[in-house]
């Protein structure tokens, strides 16, 4: 539906904008109160307080230039999902960066103040 595409695109835009600003609090607010993220390393981060801490560490590591492109989205009632492509620059430890990219499956929930992520899981190709 149009509402799902619009909500997915808006959340993706806010995610990228807040990531660029390194605003961990705003990142956590994109999620429902009990929202969760499966990190690229596989760790499950649940709840806004834990998400804020995760993003603070992520930004502190030097990760930058996050981009989301929504491929498809659908909603029914107060729920929805999307599939998107993403890329981000992550530090390698030697002062250089490598691009990490893959897909994101996101589940949304519509609350009184708008749409939020209920769950986000990226798929990152295995490293050789």
mmCIF file of C-alpha atoms in Angstrom:
data_model
loop_
_atom_site.group_PDB
_atom_site.id
_atom_site.type_symbol
_atom_site.label_atom_id
_atom_site.label_comp_id
_atom_site.label_asym_id
_atom_site.label_seq_id
_atom_site.Cartn_x
_atom_site.Cartn_y
_atom_site.Cartn_z
ATOM 1 C CA UNK A 1 0.000 0.000 0.000
ATOM 2 C CA UNK A 2 0.980 3.623 -0.417
ATOM 3 C CA UNK A 3 0.955 4.192 3.354
ATOM 4 C CA UNK A 4 3.428 1.333 3.898
ATOM 5 C CA UNK A 5 5.789 2.582 1.175
ATOM 6 C CA UNK A 6 5.595 6.090 2.577
ATOM 7 C CA UNK A 7 6.194 4.963 6.186
ATOM 8 C CA UNK A 8 9.095 2.713 5.146
ATOM 9 C CA UNK A 9 10.709 5.468 3.071
ATOM 10 C CA UNK A 10 10.281 8.006 5.897
ATOM 11 C CA UNK A 11 11.782 5.686 8.533
ATOM 12 C CA UNK A 12 14.657 4.851 6.180
ATOM 13 C CA UNK A 13 15.302 8.553 5.582
ATOM 14 C CA UNK A 14 15.206 9.330 9.319
ATOM 15 C CA UNK A 15 17.508 6.380 10.006
ATOM 16 C CA UNK A 16 20.091 7.664 7.508
ATOM 17 C CA UNK A 17 19.744 11.277 8.697
ATOM 18 C CA UNK A 18 20.122 10.392 12.374
ATOM 19 C CA UNK A 19 23.003 8.032 11.559
ATOM 20 C CA UNK A 20 24.822 10.837 9.723
ATOM 21 C CA UNK A 21 24.222 13.154 12.707
ATOM 22 C CA UNK A 22 25.413 10.394 15.080
ATOM 23 C CA UNK A 23 22.276 10.973 17.157
ATOM 24 C CA UNK A 24 21.873 7.776 19.195
ATOM 25 C CA UNK A 25 18.826 9.048 21.083
ATOM 26 C CA UNK A 26 16.962 9.866 17.851
ATOM 27 C CA UNK A 27 17.956 6.455 16.454
ATOM 28 C CA UNK A 28 16.425 4.705 19.477
ATOM 29 C CA UNK A 29 13.219 6.765 19.101
ATOM 30 C CA UNK A 30 12.705 5.322 15.607
ATOM 31 C CA UNK A 31 11.939 2.000 17.315
ATOM 32 C CA UNK A 32 8.865 1.013 19.320
ATOM 33 C CA UNK A 33 9.497 1.060 23.092
ATOM 34 C CA UNK A 34 10.145 -2.693 22.990
ATOM 35 C CA UNK A 35 11.615 -2.652 19.468
ATOM 36 C CA UNK A 36 14.618 -4.770 18.597
ATOM 37 C CA UNK A 37 17.588 -4.858 16.258
ATOM 38 C CA UNK A 38 19.584 -7.892 15.267
ATOM 39 C CA UNK A 39 23.036 -6.350 14.847
ATOM 40 C CA UNK A 40 25.201 -7.301 11.854
ATOM 41 C CA UNK A 41 27.269 -9.365 14.335
ATOM 42 C CA UNK A 42 24.114 -11.298 15.328
ATOM 43 C CA UNK A 43 23.546 -9.826 18.800
ATOM 44 C CA UNK A 44 19.916 -8.970 19.638
ATOM 45 C CA UNK A 45 19.433 -5.489 21.088
ATOM 46 C CA UNK A 46 15.979 -4.919 22.601
ATOM 47 C CA UNK A 47 14.355 -1.787 24.007
ATOM 48 C CA UNK A 48 15.099 1.878 23.460
ATOM 49 C CA UNK A 49 17.678 2.194 26.267
ATOM 50 C CA UNK A 50 19.722 -0.722 24.901
ATOM 51 C CA UNK A 51 19.327 0.574 21.335
ATOM 52 C CA UNK A 52 20.604 4.005 22.331
ATOM 53 C CA UNK A 53 23.652 2.387 23.947
ATOM 54 C CA UNK A 54 24.242 0.237 20.847
ATOM 55 C CA UNK A 55 24.154 3.251 18.515
ATOM 56 C CA UNK A 56 26.428 5.265 20.810
ATOM 57 C CA UNK A 57 29.014 2.466 20.540
ATOM 58 C CA UNK A 58 28.449 2.095 16.798
ATOM 59 C CA UNK A 59 29.000 5.811 16.216
ATOM 60 C CA UNK A 60 32.001 5.771 18.556
ATOM 61 C CA UNK A 61 33.555 3.049 16.406
ATOM 62 C CA UNK A 62 33.525 5.422 13.430
ATOM 63 C CA UNK A 63 30.787 3.783 11.328
ATOM 64 C CA UNK A 64 29.429 6.299 8.811
ATOM 65 C CA UNK A 65 27.600 6.936 5.550
ATOM 66 C CA UNK A 66 24.584 4.693 6.128
ATOM 67 C CA UNK A 67 22.158 4.491 3.194
ATOM 68 C CA UNK A 68 18.831 2.658 2.931
ATOM 69 C CA UNK A 69 16.852 2.050 -0.266
ATOM 70 C CA UNK A 70 13.412 0.504 0.274
ATOM 71 C CA UNK A 71 12.622 -2.177 -2.306
ATOM 72 C CA UNK A 72 9.133 -3.166 -1.173
ATOM 73 C CA UNK A 73 6.789 -2.536 1.732
ATOM 74 C CA UNK A 74 3.343 -3.643 2.806
ATOM 75 C CA UNK A 75 1.024 -2.799 5.682
ATOM 76 C CA UNK A 76 -2.189 -4.121 7.093
ATOM 77 C CA UNK A 77 -3.865 -2.313 9.948
ATOM 78 C CA UNK A 78 -1.312 -1.146 12.501
ATOM 79 C CA UNK A 79 1.494 -3.392 11.241
ATOM 80 C CA UNK A 80 3.714 -3.655 8.235
ATOM 81 C CA UNK A 81 7.048 -4.795 6.855
ATOM 82 C CA UNK A 82 9.647 -3.788 4.312
ATOM 83 C CA UNK A 83 12.637 -5.177 2.513
ATOM 84 C CA UNK A 84 15.424 -2.732 1.737
ATOM 85 C CA UNK A 85 19.009 -2.594 0.534
ATOM 86 C CA UNK A 86 21.577 -0.895 2.737
ATOM 87 C CA UNK A 87 25.215 0.112 2.770
ATOM 88 C CA UNK A 88 27.438 1.576 5.492
ATOM 89 C CA UNK A 89 31.114 2.398 5.857
ATOM 90 C CA UNK A 90 32.683 0.550 8.805
ATOM 91 C CA UNK A 91 36.187 0.996 10.206
ATOM 92 C CA UNK A 92 38.699 -1.771 9.571
ATOM 93 C CA UNK A 93 40.918 -0.942 12.549
ATOM 94 C CA UNK A 94 43.825 0.414 10.518
ATOM 95 C CA UNK A 95 42.302 3.829 9.872
ATOM 96 C CA UNK A 96 40.620 2.751 6.640
ATOM 97 C CA UNK A 97 37.017 1.775 5.945
ATOM 98 C CA UNK A 98 35.233 -0.996 4.095
ATOM 99 C CA UNK A 99 31.720 -0.914 2.744
ATOM 100 C CA UNK A 100 29.304 -3.333 4.324
ATOM 101 C CA UNK A 101 26.105 -3.895 2.395
ATOM 102 C CA UNK A 102 23.176 -6.248 2.216
ATOM 103 C CA UNK A 103 19.450 -6.277 2.842
ATOM 104 C CA UNK A 104 17.272 -5.266 5.770
ATOM 105 C CA UNK A 105 13.991 -6.874 6.748
ATOM 106 C CA UNK A 106 12.016 -4.497 8.973
ATOM 107 C CA UNK A 107 8.721 -4.986 10.784
ATOM 108 C CA UNK A 108 6.773 -1.835 11.666
ATOM 109 C CA UNK A 109 4.077 -0.911 14.118
ATOM 110 C CA UNK A 110 1.843 2.151 13.977
ATOM 111 C CA UNK A 111 1.512 3.804 17.367
ATOM 112 C CA UNK A 112 -0.135 7.028 18.531
ATOM 113 C CA UNK A 113 2.860 9.101 17.405
ATOM 114 C CA UNK A 114 3.350 7.357 14.049
ATOM 115 C CA UNK A 115 5.218 4.397 12.594
ATOM 116 C CA UNK A 116 8.153 2.785 14.429
ATOM 117 C CA UNK A 117 10.414 -0.181 13.874
ATOM 118 C CA UNK A 118 9.242 -3.245 15.808
ATOM 119 C CA UNK A 119 12.135 -5.377 14.575
ATOM 120 C CA UNK A 120 15.049 -4.828 12.187
ATOM 121 C CA UNK A 121 17.338 -7.547 10.879
ATOM 122 C CA UNK A 122 20.078 -6.954 8.320
ATOM 123 C CA UNK A 123 21.490 -9.734 6.198
ATOM 124 C CA UNK A 124 25.155 -9.279 5.557
ATOM 125 C CA UNK A 125 26.992 -11.629 3.197
ATOM 126 C CA UNK A 126 29.517 -13.910 4.891
ATOM 127 C CA UNK A 127 33.080 -12.643 4.876
ATOM 128 C CA UNK A 128 35.601 -14.665 2.893
#
